[in-house]
Coordinates of C-alpha atoms and ligand atoms in Angstrom, one line a residue:
M1 CA 0.1 0.2 0.0
T2 CA 1.3 3.6 -0.7
G3 CA -0.9 5.4 1.8
E4 CA -3.8 4.5 -0.1
Q5 CA -6.5 2.8 1.8
A6 CA -7.4 0.6 -1.1
E7 CA -5.4 0.1 -4.5
A8 CA -5.5 -1.9 -7.7
V9 CA -2.0 -2.8 -8.7
V10 CA -1.0 -4.0 -12.0
D11 CA 1.8 -6.4 -13.0
L12 CA 2.9 -5.2 -16.5
A13 CA 5.2 -7.7 -16.6
A14 CA 2.7 -10.4 -16.4
I15 CA 0.5 -8.3 -19.1
A16 CA 3.6 -8.7 -21.5
G17 CA 4.0 -12.4 -20.3
N18 CA 0.3 -13.1 -20.9
V19 CA 0.7 -11.5 -24.6
E20 CA 3.9 -13.6 -25.2
R21 CA 1.6 -16.3 -24.7
I22 CA -1.0 -15.6 -27.2
A23 CA 1.5 -14.7 -29.8
G24 CA 2.8 -18.1 -29.2
A25 CA -0.3 -20.0 -30.0
T26 CA -0.8 -18.5 -33.0
S27 CA 0.8 -17.3 -36.4
A28 CA -1.3 -14.3 -36.7
A29 CA -0.5 -10.7 -35.6
V30 CA -2.2 -10.1 -32.2
M31 CA -4.4 -7.1 -31.1
A32 CA -4.4 -6.3 -27.5
V33 CA -8.0 -5.7 -26.4
V34 CA -7.5 -2.2 -24.1
K35 CA -11.5 -1.0 -24.3
A36 CA -12.8 -0.5 -21.0
D37 CA -9.7 1.4 -19.8
G38 CA -7.8 -2.0 -20.6
F39 CA -10.7 -4.1 -18.7
G40 CA -10.2 -1.9 -15.8
H41 CA -6.3 -2.3 -15.7
G42 CA -5.5 1.5 -16.9
A43 CA -5.4 1.5 -21.2
V44 CA -2.3 3.2 -21.6
P45 CA 0.2 1.3 -19.2
V46 CA -1.5 -2.2 -20.4
A47 CA -1.0 -1.2 -23.9
R48 CA 2.6 -0.4 -23.5
A49 CA 3.2 -3.9 -22.0
A50 CA 1.4 -5.5 -24.7
L51 CA 3.0 -4.0 -27.6
S52 CA 6.1 -5.1 -25.4
G53 CA 5.1 -8.8 -25.4
G54 CA 4.5 -9.1 -29.0
A55 CA 0.7 -7.5 -29.7
T56 CA 1.3 -5.4 -33.1
W57 CA -2.6 -4.0 -32.8
L58 CA -4.7 -2.3 -30.2
G59 CA -8.4 -2.7 -29.9
V60 CA -10.9 -0.1 -28.4
T61 CA -14.5 0.4 -29.0
S62 CA -14.4 4.1 -29.2
A63 CA -13.3 7.4 -30.4
T64 CA -12.6 8.4 -26.8
E65 CA -10.4 5.3 -25.8
A66 CA -8.3 5.8 -29.2
L67 CA -7.6 9.0 -28.9
E68 CA -6.7 8.6 -25.5
L69 CA -4.0 6.0 -26.8
R70 CA -2.9 8.6 -29.4
T71 CA -2.8 11.1 -26.6
A72 CA -0.7 9.0 -24.7
G73 CA 2.0 8.8 -27.6
L74 CA 1.2 5.2 -28.7
T75 CA 1.8 5.0 -32.5
A76 CA 0.7 1.4 -33.1
P77 CA -1.9 0.6 -35.2
V78 CA -5.5 0.9 -33.2
L79 CA -8.9 -0.2 -34.2
S80 CA -11.8 1.6 -33.1
W81 CA -15.0 -0.4 -33.5
L82 CA -18.6 0.9 -32.1
H83 CA -19.7 4.1 -33.6
S84 CA -22.7 6.1 -33.9
P85 CA -23.5 9.2 -36.4
A86 CA -22.5 11.5 -33.7
T87 CA -18.9 9.8 -33.7
D88 CA -16.1 12.2 -34.4
F89 CA -14.5 9.9 -37.3
A90 CA -12.7 13.2 -38.4
A91 CA -10.7 13.2 -35.1
L92 CA -10.2 9.7 -35.6
L93 CA -8.9 9.6 -39.3
A94 CA -6.4 12.8 -38.3
A95 CA -5.1 10.3 -35.4
D96 CA -4.5 7.4 -37.6
V97 CA -7.1 5.1 -36.0
D98 CA -8.9 2.4 -38.2
V99 CA -12.2 2.4 -38.1
S100 CA -14.8 -0.4 -38.2
V101 CA -18.3 0.3 -40.2
A102 CA -21.2 -2.1 -40.1
A103 CA -24.1 0.2 -41.2
P104 CA -24.1 2.3 -44.9
E105 CA -25.1 5.3 -43.2
L106 CA -21.9 5.2 -40.6
L107 CA -20.2 4.8 -44.2
D108 CA -21.2 7.9 -45.5
A109 CA -19.8 9.5 -42.4
V110 CA -16.8 8.5 -42.7
A111 CA -16.4 9.1 -46.3
A112 CA -17.5 12.5 -45.3
A113 CA -14.8 13.1 -42.5
A114 CA -12.0 11.6 -45.3
R115 CA -13.4 14.2 -47.7
A116 CA -13.3 16.5 -44.6
T117 CA -9.6 16.1 -43.8
G118 CA -8.4 15.0 -46.8
R119 CA -7.1 11.5 -45.6
T120 CA -8.1 8.3 -47.0
A121 CA -9.8 6.3 -44.2
R122 CA -8.6 2.8 -43.4
V123 CA -11.8 1.0 -42.9
H124 CA -12.6 -2.5 -41.2
L125 CA -15.9 -3.6 -42.5
K126 CA -18.0 -5.9 -39.9
I127 CA -20.0 -8.7 -40.8
D128 CA -22.7 -10.5 -38.5
T129 CA -21.8 -14.0 -38.8
G130 CA -24.3 -15.6 -35.9
M131 CA -24.0 -13.3 -32.9
S132 CA -26.8 -11.0 -34.0
R133 CA -25.0 -8.3 -32.1
H134 CA -23.1 -5.7 -34.1
G135 CA -22.2 -6.2 -37.2
A136 CA -23.9 -6.1 -41.0
T137 CA -26.4 -9.0 -41.7
A138 CA -26.0 -11.6 -44.4
D139 CA -28.6 -9.7 -46.1
G140 CA -27.1 -6.4 -45.4
W141 CA -23.6 -7.3 -46.6
P142 CA -24.1 -6.7 -50.3
E143 CA -25.2 -3.2 -49.9
L144 CA -22.3 -2.3 -47.4
V145 CA -19.7 -4.0 -49.9
A146 CA -20.9 -1.8 -52.6
W147 CA -21.1 1.4 -50.8
S148 CA -17.6 0.5 -49.9
R149 CA -16.2 0.0 -53.2
K150 CA -17.6 2.8 -54.6
Y151 CA -16.1 4.8 -51.8
E152 CA -12.9 2.9 -52.4
R153 CA -13.0 3.9 -56.2
E154 CA -13.4 7.6 -55.2
G155 CA -10.3 7.4 -53.1
V156 CA -11.8 8.3 -49.9
L157 CA -11.3 5.1 -48.3
R158 CA -9.5 1.6 -48.4
V159 CA -11.2 -1.5 -46.8
R160 CA -8.3 -3.1 -45.2
G161 CA -9.8 -5.4 -43.3
V162 CA -13.2 -7.7 -42.7
W163 CA -14.2 -8.9 -39.6
S164 CA -16.1 -10.3 -37.1
H165 CA -16.9 -11.7 -33.6
L166 CA -17.9 -15.2 -32.2
A167 CA -20.4 -16.2 -29.9
T168 CA -19.3 -19.1 -28.5
A169 CA -15.6 -19.9 -28.8
D170 CA -15.4 -21.0 -25.3
S171 CA -18.3 -23.2 -25.2
S172 CA -19.4 -24.5 -28.8
P173 CA -17.1 -25.6 -31.7
Y174 CA -20.0 -26.1 -34.0
G175 CA -20.6 -22.5 -33.5
V176 CA -17.4 -21.4 -34.0
T177 CA -17.4 -23.7 -37.1
A178 CA -20.9 -22.2 -38.4
Q179 CA -19.6 -18.6 -37.8
T180 CA -16.2 -19.8 -39.5
A181 CA -18.0 -20.8 -42.6
A182 CA -20.4 -17.7 -42.3
F183 CA -17.3 -15.0 -42.5
T184 CA -15.5 -17.1 -44.9
E185 CA -18.7 -16.8 -47.3
A186 CA -18.8 -12.7 -46.7
V187 CA -15.2 -12.4 -47.7
A188 CA -15.2 -14.4 -50.6
Y189 CA -18.7 -12.0 -51.6
A190 CA -16.5 -9.0 -50.9
R191 CA -13.4 -10.2 -52.8
D192 CA -16.0 -10.9 -55.9
A193 CA -17.1 -7.2 -55.7
G194 CA -13.6 -6.3 -55.8
L195 CA -12.4 -5.4 -52.3
D196 CA -9.0 -6.5 -51.5
P197 CA -8.9 -7.0 -47.3
E198 CA -5.5 -7.7 -46.1
L199 CA -6.8 -8.3 -42.6
L200 CA -9.1 -10.8 -41.8
H201 CA -9.7 -11.4 -38.1
L202 CA -12.4 -13.2 -36.0
A203 CA -10.7 -15.0 -33.0
N204 CA -11.3 -13.6 -29.7
S205 CA -9.2 -14.7 -26.5
A206 CA -10.9 -18.3 -26.3
A207 CA -10.5 -18.9 -29.9
V208 CA -6.5 -18.3 -29.8
F209 CA -6.3 -21.4 -27.7
T210 CA -9.2 -23.6 -29.1
A211 CA -9.6 -22.9 -32.4
P212 CA -7.0 -22.2 -35.0
R213 CA -9.1 -21.8 -37.9
T214 CA -10.5 -18.5 -37.1
H215 CA -6.9 -16.8 -36.9
F216 CA -7.0 -15.8 -40.3
D217 CA -4.7 -12.4 -40.1
L218 CA -5.2 -11.2 -36.3
V219 CA -6.7 -12.2 -33.8
R220 CA -8.1 -10.1 -30.9
A221 CA -7.6 -11.1 -27.4
G222 CA -9.0 -9.3 -24.4
I223 CA -9.6 -11.3 -21.2
A224 CA -6.4 -13.4 -21.9
V225 CA -4.3 -10.4 -21.8
Y226 CA -5.2 -9.8 -18.2
G227 CA -4.3 -13.3 -17.2
V228 CA -7.9 -14.7 -17.0
E229 CA -8.1 -18.3 -18.4
P230 CA -10.3 -17.8 -21.4
V231 CA -11.1 -21.5 -22.0
P232 CA -13.4 -23.1 -19.0
G233 CA -12.2 -26.0 -17.5
R234 CA -8.5 -25.5 -19.2
A235 CA -5.5 -24.1 -17.6
I236 CA -2.9 -22.5 -20.4
G237 CA -1.0 -20.9 -17.6
L238 CA -1.8 -17.2 -18.2
R239 CA -1.1 -14.9 -14.7
P240 CA -3.9 -12.5 -13.6
A241 CA -2.2 -9.3 -13.7
L242 CA -4.5 -7.2 -11.0
T243 CA -4.3 -7.4 -7.5
L244 CA -7.4 -5.7 -5.4
R245 CA -5.6 -4.7 -2.1
T246 CA -7.2 -3.0 0.9
Q247 CA -6.9 -2.7 4.8
V248 CA -9.2 -3.3 7.6
I249 CA -10.4 0.3 8.8
M250 CA -12.5 -0.8 12.0
V251 CA -12.6 -4.2 14.1
K252 CA -14.8 -4.6 16.9
R253 CA -15.9 -7.9 18.7
V254 CA -19.7 -8.6 18.8
P255 CA -21.9 -11.3 20.8
A256 CA -23.6 -13.7 19.0
G257 CA -27.2 -12.5 17.5
T258 CA -25.7 -9.4 15.9
G259 CA -27.2 -8.2 13.0
V260 CA -24.8 -7.1 10.2
S261 CA -25.0 -4.5 7.8
Y262 CA -28.2 -2.8 5.9
Q263 CA -31.2 -5.2 6.7
H264 CA -29.3 -7.6 9.0
T265 CA -29.3 -10.2 6.1
H266 CA -26.8 -11.9 8.7
V267 CA -26.9 -12.6 12.1
T268 CA -23.6 -13.7 13.9
S269 CA -23.8 -17.2 15.2
R270 CA -21.4 -17.0 18.1
P271 CA -19.4 -14.3 19.5
T272 CA -16.7 -13.2 16.5
T273 CA -14.6 -10.0 15.5
L274 CA -15.6 -8.0 12.4
A275 CA -13.5 -6.2 10.1
L276 CA -14.4 -3.5 7.9
I277 CA -13.0 -2.8 4.7
P278 CA -13.5 0.5 2.7
L279 CA -14.5 -1.2 -0.7
G280 CA -18.3 -1.5 -1.8
F281 CA -20.2 -1.9 -4.9
A282 CA -19.1 1.3 -6.2
D283 CA -15.7 0.0 -6.2
G284 CA -16.3 -2.9 -7.8
I285 CA -17.5 -5.5 -5.1
P286 CA -20.6 -7.1 -6.4
R287 CA -23.7 -6.7 -4.2
G288 CA -25.3 -9.7 -2.7
V289 CA -22.6 -12.0 -2.2
D290 CA -23.0 -12.2 1.4
G291 CA -21.7 -15.8 2.6
R292 CA -20.1 -16.8 -0.4
A293 CA -17.4 -14.0 -1.2
Q294 CA -14.1 -14.3 0.7
V295 CA -10.6 -12.1 1.2
L296 CA -7.5 -12.4 2.3
L297 CA -6.9 -11.4 5.7
G298 CA -4.3 -12.7 8.0
G299 CA -3.0 -15.5 5.6
R300 CA -6.7 -16.7 5.9
R301 CA -9.5 -16.4 3.6
L302 CA -12.5 -14.7 5.7
P303 CA -16.2 -14.3 4.7
I304 CA -17.9 -11.1 3.5
I305 CA -21.1 -11.2 5.8
G306 CA -23.9 -9.0 5.5
R307 CA -24.9 -6.9 2.7
V308 CA -22.0 -5.2 0.6
A309 CA -22.8 -1.4 0.9
M310 CA -21.6 1.3 -1.4
D311 CA -18.2 2.2 0.1
Q312 CA -17.8 -0.4 2.6
C313 CA -17.9 -4.2 3.4
V314 CA -17.7 -6.2 6.7
V315 CA -15.3 -9.3 6.7
D316 CA -15.8 -11.9 9.8
A317 CA -12.6 -12.9 11.4
G318 CA -14.1 -15.0 14.0
D319 CA -11.2 -15.0 16.5
L320 CA -8.6 -14.3 14.4
D321 CA -6.3 -11.4 15.8
V322 CA -7.2 -8.5 13.7
H323 CA -5.9 -5.1 13.8
L324 CA -6.5 -1.6 12.2
G325 CA -4.7 -1.2 9.0
D326 CA -4.2 -5.2 8.7
P327 CA -3.6 -5.6 4.7
V328 CA -6.4 -7.5 2.8
T329 CA -6.6 -8.7 -0.2
V330 CA -9.5 -8.8 -2.1
L331 CA -8.7 -10.3 -5.7
G332 CA -5.2 -11.3 -7.2
P333 CA -3.5 -14.2 -9.1
G334 CA -4.0 -16.6 -6.2
D335 CA -0.3 -16.9 -5.2
D336 CA -1.3 -16.5 -1.5
G337 CA -4.5 -18.1 -1.4
E338 CA -6.3 -15.0 -2.3
P339 CA -9.5 -15.2 -4.3
T340 CA -9.3 -14.8 -8.0
A341 CA -11.3 -12.7 -10.6
A342 CA -12.8 -16.1 -11.6
D343 CA -13.5 -16.8 -7.9
W344 CA -15.4 -13.4 -7.6
A345 CA -17.3 -14.4 -10.8
A346 CA -18.5 -17.5 -9.6
W347 CA -19.6 -15.9 -6.4
A348 CA -21.5 -13.3 -8.1
A349 CA -22.7 -15.5 -10.6
T350 CA -21.2 -13.4 -13.3
N351 CA -17.7 -13.4 -15.8
P352 CA -14.3 -12.3 -15.0
H353 CA -14.7 -9.7 -17.4
E354 CA -17.5 -7.8 -15.1
I355 CA -15.5 -8.0 -11.8
L356 CA -12.4 -6.7 -13.3
T357 CA -14.0 -3.6 -15.2
G358 CA -16.2 -3.0 -12.4
I359 CA -13.6 -2.0 -10.2
G360 CA -14.5 1.5 -9.6
T361 CA -12.7 4.9 -10.4
R362 CA -12.4 5.6 -7.2
V363 CA -9.4 3.2 -6.6
P364 CA -6.3 4.2 -7.8
R365 CA -4.4 1.8 -10.1
R366 CA -0.6 1.4 -9.4
H367 CA 1.5 -0.1 -12.1
E368 CA 4.2 -2.3 -11.2
G369 CA 6.9 -3.3 -13.9
K370 CA 8.0 -2.1 -17.2
G371 CA 6.2 -4.6 -18.9
T372 CA 9.1 -5.7 -21.1
V373 CA 9.6 -9.3 -20.9
A374 CA 12.3 -9.3 -23.2
S375 CA 14.9 -6.4 -23.6
D376 CA 16.9 -8.8 -25.7
A377 CA 16.0 -11.6 -28.4
G378 CA 17.9 -14.0 -26.5
A379 CA 15.4 -13.9 -23.1
R380 CA 12.2 -14.4 -25.2
G381 CA 12.0 -18.1 -25.0
A382 CA 12.8 -18.3 -21.5
L383 CA 11.3 -15.2 -19.8
P384 CA 7.6 -15.9 -19.6
L385 CA 8.2 -19.4 -18.0
L386 CA 8.8 -16.9 -15.0
H387 CA 5.0 -16.2 -15.1
H388 CA 3.5 -19.2 -16.2
G389 CA 5.7 -21.9 -13.7
R390 CA 4.7 -20.1 -10.8
K391 CA 3.0 -22.0 -8.4
R392 CA -0.8 -21.9 -8.5
R393 CA -4.0 -22.5 -6.2
Ligands
PLP1 C1 -14.2 -7.4 -26.3 C2 -13.7 -7.9 -27.8 C3 -12.8 -8.8 -27.9 C4 -12.1 -9.4 -26.5 O1 -12.7 -10.3 -26.2 P1 -12.2 -11.9 -25.2 O2 -13.0 -12.9 -25.2 O3 -12.0 -11.0 -24.0 O4 -11.0 -12.0 -25.9 C5 -12.8 -9.3 -29.1 N1 -13.5 -8.4 -30.1 C6 -14.3 -7.7 -29.9 C7 -15.3 -7.3 -31.1 C8 -14.6 -7.5 -28.6 O5 -15.8 -6.6 -28.5

């Protein structure tokens, strides 16, 4: 702790090591997805560490996120993918950011921005291959392709990529096969229509390790970069990068029968010591994990009891000798027995992504390590083992 009563420490060497691991699992280029402030880890430091680990692309959802990377001085290729008619495409083009387009209306907006800025927009066309979320439908694809080709002829844009997103890479190989087939078909259609995309991309983290046929030219890795295992039931040996720490800010001994926190959803069954920690649901501790969630305090896993409040929650320390200021680890890589983001996800019936991105802005992020796994090429093969050979629980 550095004088903060809570902090999220981000291990940049772990980020770089995880990216090395991802890069080692594919012959495609690696895009590190740093949306949502790098899944809550801090987009800019994560981006730097990911690039040092072998990523060559950065992926974000919005103009705001893309421009933050550029403002920080990052010059690597960036793709931004969720836009609306209100998106400042001119700013994106001026910042040399590739833009995804999934609707002809937005293609018009990109073309207008290209004319206004005198830049040739680099566009990645998104096809919906079965997720029914973002992307042009198969029915809408011919129109999107035709308009793109028209604008290409005018010289205002170039279709650099065609891409899609997988719905079930972590669960259903059948779904992946169907989506890959639909993707290949859409690409063939675009090529027949005269487009010449050099970057085809479909895979997310899970697909990197389960579905090589989806890798094409580029894989987009998010959760694996942060060290959360992307494939259920399979340990790839990634290292969680974030540790959420706090400290005890109040200790009290209470008798049996004491109601704890709002609504007294928990009543003590014996005399016990309550330790208060200054993190609540505004900081990303899920509400309603009473009786399931645990933290590491005094070398022991201890339960959170009662309702998690906005700013604080109560740990049942039993008869443990607890003092004001004692360190508490809420989540981390698990080295010392602390819960992981995956444990929290299970307790809160969500995924680790939501746990990590939910850590509030009130919790300062501190970045440790330079994130350079290999300052010289000779060390490249050996160093990742440092992270991945560690004892895990
Ligand atoms: C978030 C996101 C990713 C990363 O997904 P992971 O499963 O976390 O690797 C990739 N592509 C798109 C379009 C995304 O929105």
